[in-house]
Short mmCIF file of C-alpha atoms and ligand atoms in Angstrom, two decimals:
data_model
loop_
_atom_site.label_atom_id
_atom_site.label_comp_id
_atom_site.label_asym_id
_atom_site.label_seq_id
_atom_site.Cartn_x
_atom_site.Cartn_y
_atom_site.Cartn_z
CA MET A 10 58.74 -5.65 -19.57
CA ILE A 11 58.57 -8.02 -17.31
CA SER A 12 59.61 -11.09 -18.87
CA PHE A 13 58.42 -15.09 -17.64
CA ALA A 14 61.85 -15.93 -17.03
CA ASP A 15 62.58 -13.30 -14.76
CA GLY A 16 60.28 -14.74 -11.12
CA GLY A 17 63.17 -16.96 -11.15
CA LEU A 18 61.39 -20.58 -12.48
CA ASP A 19 61.25 -20.63 -16.24
CA GLY A 20 57.98 -20.52 -17.86
CA ALA A 21 57.39 -24.13 -18.38
CA GLN A 22 58.25 -24.67 -15.28
CA ALA A 23 55.55 -21.71 -13.92
CA THR A 24 52.58 -23.42 -15.79
CA LYS A 25 53.03 -26.80 -14.57
CA ASN A 26 52.89 -25.72 -10.70
CA LYS A 27 49.97 -23.79 -11.93
CA LEU A 28 48.55 -26.70 -13.44
CA LYS A 29 49.44 -29.07 -10.16
CA ARG A 30 47.89 -26.32 -8.22
CA ARG A 31 44.91 -26.86 -9.88
CA LEU A 32 45.15 -30.98 -9.74
CA ILE A 33 45.42 -30.91 -6.14
CA PHE A 34 41.80 -28.67 -5.79
CA PHE A 35 40.30 -30.54 -8.56
CA ILE A 36 41.17 -34.10 -6.19
CA GLU A 37 40.37 -31.91 -2.78
CA ASN A 38 37.58 -31.45 -3.67
CA PHE A 39 36.53 -34.60 -6.09
CA ASP A 40 33.33 -35.95 -4.69
CA LYS A 41 31.38 -32.83 -4.42
CA PHE A 42 32.35 -32.97 -8.00
CA LEU A 43 30.91 -36.34 -8.09
CA ILE A 44 27.94 -35.19 -6.12
CA ASN A 45 26.87 -32.42 -8.61
CA LEU A 46 27.81 -34.26 -11.83
CA ILE A 47 24.94 -37.10 -10.59
CA LYS A 48 22.35 -34.24 -9.80
CA ILE A 49 22.72 -32.54 -12.98
CA GLN A 50 22.18 -36.00 -14.89
CA ASP A 51 19.19 -36.49 -12.12
CA THR A 52 18.13 -33.09 -13.07
CA THR A 53 18.38 -33.81 -16.81
CA LYS A 54 16.59 -37.41 -16.63
CA ARG A 55 13.37 -35.38 -14.67
CA TYR A 56 13.77 -32.17 -17.45
CA ASP A 57 13.20 -36.14 -19.71
CA LEU A 58 9.69 -36.33 -17.94
CA HIS A 59 8.59 -32.97 -17.92
CA LEU A 60 9.00 -33.47 -21.74
CA THR A 61 6.69 -36.51 -21.91
CA GLN A 62 3.92 -35.46 -19.73
CA ASN A 63 1.37 -34.08 -22.19
CA TYR A 64 0.88 -30.13 -20.81
CA ASN A 65 -2.42 -28.98 -20.53
CA SER A 66 -2.13 -25.28 -22.35
CA MET A 67 -5.69 -24.99 -21.25
CA GLU A 68 -4.11 -24.74 -17.37
CA ILE A 69 -4.16 -21.34 -16.04
CA LEU A 70 -1.22 -21.25 -13.38
CA LYS A 71 -1.36 -18.98 -10.52
CA THR A 72 2.32 -18.13 -10.92
CA LEU A 73 4.83 -18.61 -13.06
CA ILE A 74 8.53 -18.49 -11.88
CA ILE A 75 11.35 -17.74 -14.92
CA GLY A 76 14.38 -17.87 -13.78
CA SER A 77 16.34 -20.13 -11.45
CA GLY A 78 19.19 -18.60 -9.24
CA PRO A 79 18.50 -18.10 -5.53
CA ALA A 80 15.77 -15.49 -6.23
CA GLY A 81 13.97 -17.81 -8.68
CA TYR A 82 13.78 -20.86 -6.50
CA THR A 83 13.69 -18.61 -3.02
CA ALA A 84 9.72 -17.25 -4.68
CA ALA A 85 9.31 -20.90 -5.87
CA ILE A 86 9.70 -22.10 -1.80
CA TYR A 87 7.56 -19.56 -0.95
CA ALA A 88 4.89 -19.83 -3.59
CA ALA A 89 4.49 -23.21 -3.90
CA ARG A 90 3.93 -22.97 0.96
CA ALA A 91 1.37 -20.51 -0.49
CA ASP A 92 -0.06 -23.06 -2.76
CA LEU A 93 0.29 -21.14 -5.60
CA LYS A 94 2.07 -24.18 -7.24
CA PRO A 95 4.07 -22.07 -9.09
CA LEU A 96 5.87 -23.52 -12.10
CA LEU A 97 9.43 -22.84 -12.38
CA TYR A 98 11.38 -22.20 -15.51
CA THR A 99 14.99 -22.60 -15.16
CA GLY A 100 16.16 -20.35 -17.95
CA MET A 101 19.87 -20.80 -20.51
CA GLU A 102 21.94 -20.92 -17.11
CA PRO A 103 19.46 -24.16 -14.69
CA GLY A 104 20.87 -22.60 -11.44
CA GLY A 105 22.26 -19.35 -12.26
CA GLN A 106 25.55 -17.40 -12.03
CA LEU A 107 26.34 -19.44 -8.72
CA THR A 108 26.13 -22.33 -10.45
CA THR A 109 29.85 -20.99 -12.59
CA THR A 110 31.22 -20.75 -8.93
CA THR A 111 33.26 -22.86 -6.81
CA GLU A 112 32.68 -21.65 -3.65
CA VAL A 113 30.48 -19.93 -1.58
CA ASP A 114 31.19 -18.95 1.57
CA ASN A 115 28.72 -15.99 2.05
CA PHE A 116 26.08 -17.28 2.72
CA PRO A 117 24.27 -17.26 6.30
CA GLY A 118 23.46 -21.14 7.54
CA TYR A 119 26.82 -22.63 6.09
CA PRO A 120 29.75 -22.37 8.21
CA GLU A 121 31.84 -24.40 5.93
CA GLY A 122 31.01 -22.65 2.49
CA ILE A 123 28.98 -24.86 0.24
CA ASP A 124 29.80 -24.33 -3.55
CA GLY A 125 27.34 -22.53 -5.77
CA PRO A 126 26.45 -25.63 -7.90
CA THR A 127 25.21 -28.24 -4.84
CA MET A 128 24.27 -24.78 -3.31
CA MET A 129 21.97 -24.48 -6.71
CA VAL A 130 20.34 -28.25 -6.71
CA GLN A 131 19.99 -27.92 -3.27
CA LEU A 132 17.54 -24.65 -3.59
CA GLN A 133 15.74 -26.22 -6.08
CA GLN A 134 15.13 -29.66 -4.21
CA GLN A 135 13.96 -27.30 -1.45
CA ALA A 136 11.21 -25.61 -3.73
CA GLU A 137 9.83 -28.82 -5.72
CA ARG A 138 9.68 -30.92 -2.42
CA PHE A 139 7.08 -28.40 -1.86
CA GLY A 140 5.18 -28.85 -4.83
CA THR A 141 7.32 -26.65 -7.25
CA GLU A 142 7.62 -27.78 -11.02
CA VAL A 143 10.53 -26.95 -12.12
CA ARG A 144 11.42 -27.01 -15.87
CA VAL A 145 14.68 -26.63 -17.67
CA GLY A 146 13.40 -24.39 -20.33
CA PHE A 147 13.86 -20.99 -22.04
CA ILE A 148 11.10 -18.20 -22.01
CA ASN A 149 12.05 -16.08 -25.09
CA LYS A 150 8.15 -14.53 -25.22
CA VAL A 151 5.30 -12.90 -23.13
CA GLU A 152 2.71 -11.07 -23.46
CA PHE A 153 1.70 -9.60 -20.27
CA SER A 154 -2.61 -7.98 -19.91
CA LYS A 155 -2.12 -4.89 -18.37
CA GLU A 156 -5.40 -5.90 -16.51
CA PRO A 157 -6.39 -6.87 -13.04
CA GLY A 158 -6.16 -10.07 -12.58
CA GLY A 159 -5.75 -10.92 -16.38
CA ILE A 160 -4.00 -13.39 -18.11
CA HIS A 161 -0.22 -13.44 -18.65
CA LYS A 162 1.27 -15.18 -21.68
CA ALA A 163 4.33 -16.64 -21.80
CA TYR A 164 5.90 -19.02 -24.54
CA ALA A 165 9.15 -21.22 -24.35
CA GLU A 166 11.20 -21.96 -27.16
CA ASP A 167 9.61 -25.39 -27.93
CA GLY A 168 6.65 -23.35 -28.77
CA THR A 169 5.02 -24.27 -25.18
CA GLU A 170 2.59 -21.21 -24.61
CA LEU A 171 2.02 -20.85 -20.64
CA LYS A 172 -1.05 -18.80 -19.19
CA ALA A 173 -0.66 -17.54 -15.69
CA ARG A 174 -2.44 -14.71 -13.12
CA SER A 175 0.69 -14.12 -12.00
CA ILE A 176 4.36 -13.75 -13.23
CA ILE A 177 8.00 -13.61 -10.92
CA ILE A 178 10.35 -12.40 -13.21
CA SER A 179 14.12 -13.72 -11.77
CA THR A 180 16.13 -13.57 -14.50
CA GLY A 181 18.90 -12.07 -13.21
CA ALA A 182 21.95 -10.31 -14.88
CA THR A 183 24.81 -11.73 -16.91
CA ALA A 184 28.79 -10.34 -16.21
CA LYS A 185 29.95 -8.42 -19.06
CA TYR A 186 33.67 -9.78 -20.73
CA LEU A 187 35.95 -7.79 -22.91
CA GLY A 188 35.15 -10.50 -26.35
CA LEU A 189 38.95 -10.79 -26.42
CA PRO A 190 39.40 -14.30 -28.06
CA SER A 191 42.05 -15.37 -25.28
CA GLU A 192 40.00 -13.98 -22.44
CA GLN A 193 37.06 -16.16 -23.51
CA ARG A 194 39.34 -19.16 -23.91
CA LEU A 195 41.03 -18.61 -20.25
CA ARG A 196 37.07 -17.92 -18.55
CA GLY A 197 37.49 -20.72 -15.79
CA GLY A 198 40.99 -21.21 -16.08
CA GLY A 199 42.26 -17.94 -13.92
CA VAL A 200 39.73 -15.05 -15.89
CA SER A 201 36.24 -14.92 -13.36
CA ALA A 202 33.70 -12.43 -13.22
CA CYS A 203 33.00 -12.95 -9.49
CA ALA A 204 36.41 -11.63 -6.86
CA VAL A 205 34.05 -12.13 -4.41
CA CYS A 206 33.53 -15.48 -5.55
CA ASP A 207 36.78 -16.93 -7.26
CA GLY A 208 39.74 -14.11 -4.94
CA PHE A 209 40.45 -16.63 -2.30
CA PHE A 210 41.86 -19.10 -4.61
CA TYR A 211 44.83 -16.24 -5.97
CA LYS A 212 45.48 -15.70 -1.76
CA GLY A 213 48.94 -14.59 -2.44
CA GLN A 214 49.33 -14.34 -6.07
CA GLU A 215 49.65 -11.89 -8.26
CA VAL A 216 46.27 -11.01 -10.01
CA ALA A 217 44.73 -8.08 -12.68
CA ILE A 218 41.45 -6.51 -12.77
CA VAL A 219 40.23 -4.55 -15.62
CA GLY A 220 37.12 -1.39 -14.65
CA GLY A 221 37.16 1.99 -13.20
CA GLY A 222 33.78 1.88 -11.97
CA ASP A 223 32.12 0.88 -8.09
CA THR A 224 32.58 -2.74 -9.03
CA ALA A 225 35.61 -2.95 -10.62
CA ALA A 226 36.70 -0.37 -7.65
CA GLU A 227 35.11 -2.94 -4.66
CA GLU A 228 36.24 -5.79 -5.49
CA ALA A 229 40.22 -4.57 -6.18
CA THR A 230 40.72 -3.43 -2.36
CA TYR A 231 38.83 -6.87 -1.88
CA LEU A 232 41.50 -8.52 -3.83
CA ALA A 233 44.28 -6.22 -2.51
CA ASN A 234 43.78 -7.82 1.35
CA ILE A 235 43.77 -11.42 0.40
CA CYS A 236 46.59 -11.38 -2.98
CA SER A 237 49.80 -10.30 -3.11
CA LYS A 238 49.64 -7.19 -5.57
CA VAL A 239 46.51 -6.20 -7.65
CA THR A 240 46.90 -4.49 -11.13
CA MET A 241 43.98 -2.42 -11.94
CA LEU A 242 43.78 -1.49 -15.74
CA VAL A 243 41.24 1.26 -16.38
CA ARG A 244 40.50 2.19 -19.99
CA LYS A 245 40.52 6.05 -19.37
CA ASP A 246 42.45 9.07 -17.27
CA ARG A 247 39.62 8.16 -14.48
CA MET A 248 37.77 6.19 -12.64
CA ARG A 249 34.15 6.04 -13.10
CA ALA A 250 33.63 4.99 -9.33
CA SER A 251 32.58 7.21 -6.84
CA LYS A 252 34.89 9.20 -5.31
CA ALA A 253 35.26 7.20 -1.61
CA MET A 254 36.27 4.60 -3.63
CA GLN A 255 37.89 6.41 -5.78
CA HIS A 256 40.04 7.21 -2.53
CA ARG A 257 40.32 3.24 -0.95
CA VAL A 258 42.19 2.10 -4.15
CA THR A 259 44.86 4.76 -4.43
CA ASN A 260 45.27 4.23 -0.72
CA THR A 261 46.27 0.62 -0.42
CA PRO A 262 49.38 -0.17 -1.37
CA ASN A 263 49.60 -3.01 -3.39
CA ILE A 264 47.52 -1.90 -5.87
CA ASP A 265 49.17 -0.27 -9.05
CA LEU A 266 46.84 1.69 -10.75
CA ARG A 267 47.31 1.74 -14.57
CA TYR A 268 44.81 4.44 -16.47
CA ASN A 269 44.88 4.77 -20.53
CA THR A 270 45.23 0.69 -20.36
CA GLU A 271 43.80 -1.98 -22.11
CA ILE A 272 44.20 -5.55 -22.25
CA ASP A 273 45.96 -6.79 -25.70
CA GLU A 274 46.33 -10.14 -25.09
CA VAL A 275 45.42 -12.30 -21.76
CA LEU A 276 49.03 -15.33 -21.86
CA GLY A 277 48.52 -18.55 -20.89
CA GLU A 278 47.66 -21.68 -23.09
CA GLN A 279 45.86 -23.59 -20.74
CA VAL A 280 45.48 -21.56 -17.39
CA VAL A 281 46.21 -17.37 -16.72
CA GLU A 282 49.94 -16.68 -16.85
CA GLY A 283 50.59 -12.87 -17.32
CA LEU A 284 48.58 -10.43 -19.57
CA ARG A 285 50.02 -7.64 -22.16
CA MET A 286 48.12 -4.51 -22.05
CA LYS A 287 48.90 -1.02 -23.40
CA ASN A 288 48.74 2.28 -22.88
CA ASN A 289 45.75 3.43 -25.15
CA GLN A 290 47.90 6.91 -26.06
CA THR A 291 51.29 5.89 -26.05
CA GLY A 292 50.66 2.89 -28.07
CA LYS A 293 53.36 1.13 -25.76
CA THR A 294 52.89 -2.72 -24.29
CA GLU A 295 53.96 -3.91 -20.96
CA GLU A 296 53.66 -7.97 -20.28
CA ILE A 297 53.40 -8.82 -16.83
CA GLU A 298 52.70 -12.21 -14.97
CA ILE A 299 49.24 -13.35 -13.34
CA THR A 300 47.48 -15.87 -12.22
CA GLY A 301 44.57 -14.68 -12.49
CA LEU A 302 42.36 -12.07 -14.08
CA PHE A 303 39.47 -9.99 -12.88
CA ILE A 304 37.05 -8.21 -15.44
CA ALA A 305 34.92 -6.02 -13.41
CA ILE A 306 33.44 -4.04 -16.25
CA GLY A 307 29.40 -4.21 -15.53
CA HIS A 308 26.43 -6.95 -15.99
CA LYS A 309 23.97 -6.72 -18.88
CA PRO A 310 20.51 -7.51 -17.03
CA ASN A 311 18.93 -10.03 -18.23
CA THR A 312 15.40 -8.17 -19.48
CA ASP A 313 15.31 -7.92 -23.58
CA ILE A 314 12.45 -10.19 -23.81
CA PHE A 315 10.46 -7.68 -21.67
CA LYS A 316 10.98 -4.27 -23.35
CA GLY A 317 8.28 -2.18 -24.38
CA GLN A 318 5.80 -4.17 -21.26
CA LEU A 319 8.29 -3.25 -18.50
CA ASP A 320 9.40 -0.07 -17.07
CA MET A 321 13.31 -0.43 -17.11
CA ASP A 322 16.13 1.85 -16.54
CA GLU A 323 18.30 2.93 -19.36
CA ALA A 324 21.24 -0.47 -18.53
CA GLY A 325 18.00 -2.12 -18.20
CA TYR A 326 16.85 -2.99 -14.89
CA LEU A 327 13.90 -3.90 -14.10
CA ILE A 328 11.85 -0.92 -12.14
CA THR A 329 10.18 -2.13 -9.06
CA GLN A 330 7.54 0.26 -6.82
CA GLY A 331 9.40 1.66 -3.71
CA LYS A 332 10.70 -1.54 -0.76
CA THR A 333 8.08 -3.90 -3.04
CA THR A 334 8.44 -5.80 -6.13
CA LEU A 335 6.20 -4.70 -8.45
CA THR A 336 6.55 -3.52 -11.74
CA ASN A 337 4.41 -1.48 -13.63
CA ILE A 338 2.23 -4.68 -14.85
CA PRO A 339 -0.12 -5.66 -11.99
CA GLY A 340 0.75 -9.32 -11.09
CA VAL A 341 4.18 -8.87 -12.76
CA PHE A 342 7.15 -8.73 -9.81
CA ALA A 343 10.93 -9.14 -9.94
CA SER A 344 13.81 -9.70 -7.77
CA GLY A 345 17.05 -10.72 -7.48
CA ASP A 346 19.42 -9.33 -9.62
CA VAL A 347 17.18 -8.14 -12.87
CA GLN A 348 16.28 -5.82 -10.69
CA ASP A 349 19.34 -5.14 -8.77
CA LYS A 350 22.14 -3.31 -9.61
CA GLU A 351 23.53 -1.71 -6.42
CA TYR A 352 24.13 -5.16 -3.85
CA ARG A 353 24.05 -8.45 -6.46
CA GLN A 354 24.38 -10.89 -3.44
CA ALA A 355 22.94 -14.35 -3.31
CA VAL A 356 21.07 -13.63 -0.03
CA THR A 357 19.50 -10.61 -0.88
CA ALA A 358 18.74 -12.53 -4.69
CA ALA A 359 16.87 -15.18 -2.39
CA GLY A 360 15.03 -11.88 -0.26
CA THR A 361 13.76 -10.05 -2.60
CA GLY A 362 12.72 -14.00 -4.02
CA CYS A 363 10.75 -14.14 -1.09
CA MET A 364 9.11 -10.70 -1.34
CA ALA A 365 8.16 -11.16 -4.92
CA ALA A 366 6.15 -14.75 -3.91
CA LEU A 367 4.40 -12.75 -0.77
CA ASP A 368 4.01 -9.70 -2.86
CA ALA A 369 2.16 -12.66 -5.88
CA GLU A 370 0.14 -13.96 -2.95
CA ARG A 371 -1.60 -10.67 -1.95
CA TYR A 372 -1.87 -9.25 -5.77
CA LEU A 373 -3.90 -13.43 -5.94
CA GLN A 374 -5.83 -12.46 -3.02
CA SER A 375 -6.59 -8.91 -3.77
CA VAL A 376 -7.91 -9.97 -7.49
CA GLU A 377 -10.22 -13.48 -6.26
CA ASP A 378 -13.23 -11.09 -6.79
CA LEU A 379 -12.34 -10.00 -9.72
CA ILE A 380 -11.01 -13.52 -11.22
CA GLU A 381 -14.33 -15.55 -9.63
CA ALA A 382 -16.67 -12.13 -11.85
P1 NDP B 26 29.69 0.83 -14.40
O1 NDP B 26 29.28 0.75 -15.75
O2 NDP B 26 29.79 1.34 -13.38
O3 NDP B 26 31.51 0.51 -15.31
C1 NDP B 26 32.22 0.19 -15.29
C2 NDP B 26 33.78 0.01 -15.71
O4 NDP B 26 34.00 -0.77 -16.65
C3 NDP B 26 33.61 1.46 -16.28
O5 NDP B 26 34.95 2.28 -15.96
C4 NDP B 26 34.17 1.15 -17.18
O6 NDP B 26 34.88 2.39 -18.17
C5 NDP B 26 34.48 0.09 -17.76
N1 NDP B 26 34.32 -0.49 -19.00
C6 NDP B 26 33.23 -1.19 -20.19
N2 NDP B 26 33.99 -1.55 -20.43
C7 NDP B 26 35.35 -1.59 -20.66
C8 NDP B 26 35.55 -2.60 -21.88
N3 NDP B 26 35.17 -3.08 -22.24
N4 NDP B 26 37.08 -2.81 -21.49
C9 NDP B 26 37.83 -1.56 -20.70
N5 NDP B 26 36.67 -1.33 -19.02
C10 NDP B 26 35.23 -1.09 -19.72
O7 NDP B 26 29.75 -0.54 -13.44
P2 NDP B 26 29.59 -1.47 -12.39
O8 NDP B 26 29.77 -2.74 -12.03
O9 NDP B 26 31.18 -1.24 -11.73
O10 NDP B 26 28.53 -0.36 -10.89
C11 NDP B 26 26.81 -0.65 -11.66
C12 NDP B 26 26.44 0.31 -11.40
O11 NDP B 26 26.61 -0.57 -9.28
C13 NDP B 26 26.97 1.37 -11.08
O12 NDP B 26 26.08 2.39 -10.33
C14 NDP B 26 27.72 1.05 -9.14
O13 NDP B 26 27.85 2.73 -8.37
C15 NDP B 26 26.51 0.67 -8.49
N6 NDP B 26 27.37 -0.64 -7.66
C16 NDP B 26 27.54 0.38 -6.14
C17 NDP B 26 28.45 -0.14 -5.46
C18 NDP B 26 28.25 0.26 -3.73
O14 NDP B 26 27.55 1.62 -4.01
N7 NDP B 26 29.13 -0.25 -3.11
C19 NDP B 26 29.32 -1.41 -5.39
C20 NDP B 26 29.29 -1.85 -6.86
C21 NDP B 26 27.79 -1.23 -7.51
P3 NDP B 26 34.24 3.57 -19.25
O15 NDP B 26 34.08 4.98 -18.16
O16 NDP B 26 35.77 3.71 -19.77
O17 NDP B 26 32.96 3.53 -19.42
#
């Protein structure tokens, strides 16, 4: 068993150092945080304005977009430029998963990188520039028409009924967490569900990752390039990842692979300081020192409200036809992580958002005669 005093620093000093590092990061990025705060306040003000508008429930929208990640906003930019006058509902987490990340370094066009919340505000502004109406709100029920050219209905949580000829679904997916109280307390304090987003902050440090699928394997090898050591916890005696990915993990010298191992508790008050793990075969526990914990146990697509109406795979991801964003319902399109468990990148989500808007535009043109008849 490794105690916290083993590294040469006592526990209190180590915690102080970690807090100091985070404080420096915060001070260095204070201007960005401030800009975001102002923009978020601005969005909230505009939301108040939207609420006071007297929405005409008789109006039939050309395009309703549900979701505000890179897919939803890109769909909105293209739909608005095609004069589809889109209305976009942001969902519970305006801006989507990227607003929970700090720096986005892999989106083309940002040579210096950009922080996730700023990028999402800019995407929103770009969508609004062409006439998209953005509403902060949650759609909790839909009724799709099966007829080509038919009217689809969606209901917001405040009771607003919306009618639209086409709907683009970009509701994304949510990373799964273990559900341990210590893990939840330390989310944002060293617990992350995205190694590609946050791994950089743990450069040269010791981290751990949970999961045995392709994501965990891929992220473990990614982290191993940045961090001094990666402890990988797999709850079974085997990994679910493809053989090639398993091979990469076992051939990476600084990945310490532990089978039959689960987390008992994440240690640390304000930030992650360590982990107590348990071998589920022997019951033996062990504590290790780490500064970051990555959870890679899968994602849950946000598709509950579409169950029974849209075709989904066994995991709940929406099924689209061939290389298009068409679902099984005419006039309903899916883009972004809600239909993609493979790539899940901001840039791929944005790409399918563009495709969905083009598909919606073509669909509306194709049913024009039916609507006018
Ligand atoms: P998976 O569902 O494939 O794997 C999840 C992993 O997390 C499994 O090892 C599972 O263990 C483990 N797990 C689940 N719940 C817990 C828990 N509570 N505690 C500990 N461990 C847990 O998800 P992925 O995100 O890895 O992959 C999703 C899909 O995306 C897959 O089809 C995958 O192939 C694909 N993908 C492909 C990539 C590529 O080709 N480059 C990259 C990334 C993903 P157990 O096995 O015991 O259930």
